[in-house]
Amino acid sequence: MNKTRIAILGSTGSIGRQTLDVAAWFPDRIEVVALTARTDAGRLREQAAQHRPRFAALTHPLPDADRTYPGGAFLAGPERLVEAAEHPDVDLVIVAVVGTAGLEPALAALRAGKNVALATKEALVVGGHLMTSAARASGAQILPIDSEHSAIWQCLRGNELSSVEKLVLTASGGPFVDRTHAEMAAATVESALDHPTWRMGGKITIDSATLMNKGLEVIEARWLFEIPADRIEVVVHRQSIIHSLVYFSDSSVMAQLGEPDMRLPIQYALFYPDRPPNSLPRLDLVQSRQLTFEAPDTARFPALALAFAAAKAGGSLPAVMSAANEVAVDLFLQGRIPFTGIADRVSTVMERHAWQPDPPLDVLLELDSWARRAAWEA
Ligand code: MG
């Protein structure tokens, strides 16, 4: 069997590291050709020693001494993301960098006819119209790594999109699911980073606490499954056992379940349509705690309502919302604004934005810079 040759953009982050775990389970089926990281030279050095990629790069400027590893020096510069994505020896590109930075390399991979396994949901949130048309033009596929979208993708197997009535994304509710607005206004960074069911990077963990992550996932689902946002719902399911559901036109409902572990959706994207056996923990239904479901409270979690508004408006609004959110999350992590200030800033920037229906990439990137400045100054 031919090996699948992969590039991992963002290999030292949470998804990147777990992708390398899965690759190490199946050395006969996966070859790691390219790795990129932003600044974590130490971890990239370890990964390069273990996986021996042909291409390894640090995208953030670092002193030359920090770029050496036994056998050479890491390539340097932000343009290396696109080079890794277009690498002629790569079949599948795993995009797992933080935020909008994932859009250009994901587009480059799709245009080069390479399948993209996408963890960076912002790439679809910001440029979903560009990503889907690039995929259509080259015949490449966008494969979700996000657990909810992997669940929906699995439920849709063997079914027609035209028979889908609605999609239901489950949300754990995050660490503040039971907090009042006043408690959230006084919340510390540490408490917001303490996610009850998933271990993830800082940006997505804060997005999970505001429920912006679920809002971004609504927009991601809208593009992946070509379904309007008014047929996508969110339900709070604290245990993160049901990863999402599909309602069909004949009243049947399908769901995908499992212990929360990102290595399953990663493996599914790497080997689709195969399901090679692994040793991940099995769900024990009898031992399993109760499964509970609640409607999300958009009064306490206004970011979710902002994202639904952006999803329905489309055009440039999701890109502006996502850029403003990246800055607002940073400001919160730096202790400059309260937790509740994140959604306030995003809302202010969205209100100031002059909406455009179908922005090309250069306009999107300009709007991205504008939204970041506006969020900083708001
Ligand atoms: Mg998710």
XYZ file of C-alpha atoms and ligand atoms in Angstrom, residues 119 121 145-149 170 198 200 204 208 213-214 217 220 243-244 262, ligand 1:
20
model
C -8.088 22.040 12.050
C -11.510 26.595 11.289
C -10.463 17.599 11.815
C -12.759 19.529 14.154
C -14.523 16.830 16.230
C -18.058 18.145 15.568
C -17.541 18.333 11.817
C -22.901 19.923 20.375
C -10.928 19.007 26.090
C -6.408 22.403 23.608
C -9.450 27.850 21.090
C -14.759 27.665 23.979
C -15.680 28.599 19.097
C -19.140 27.095 18.551
C -17.986 26.053 13.939
C -17.300 26.190 9.259
C -19.864 14.916 19.013
C -22.699 16.182 16.766
C -8.901 14.554 19.061
Mg -14.746 21.581 17.801
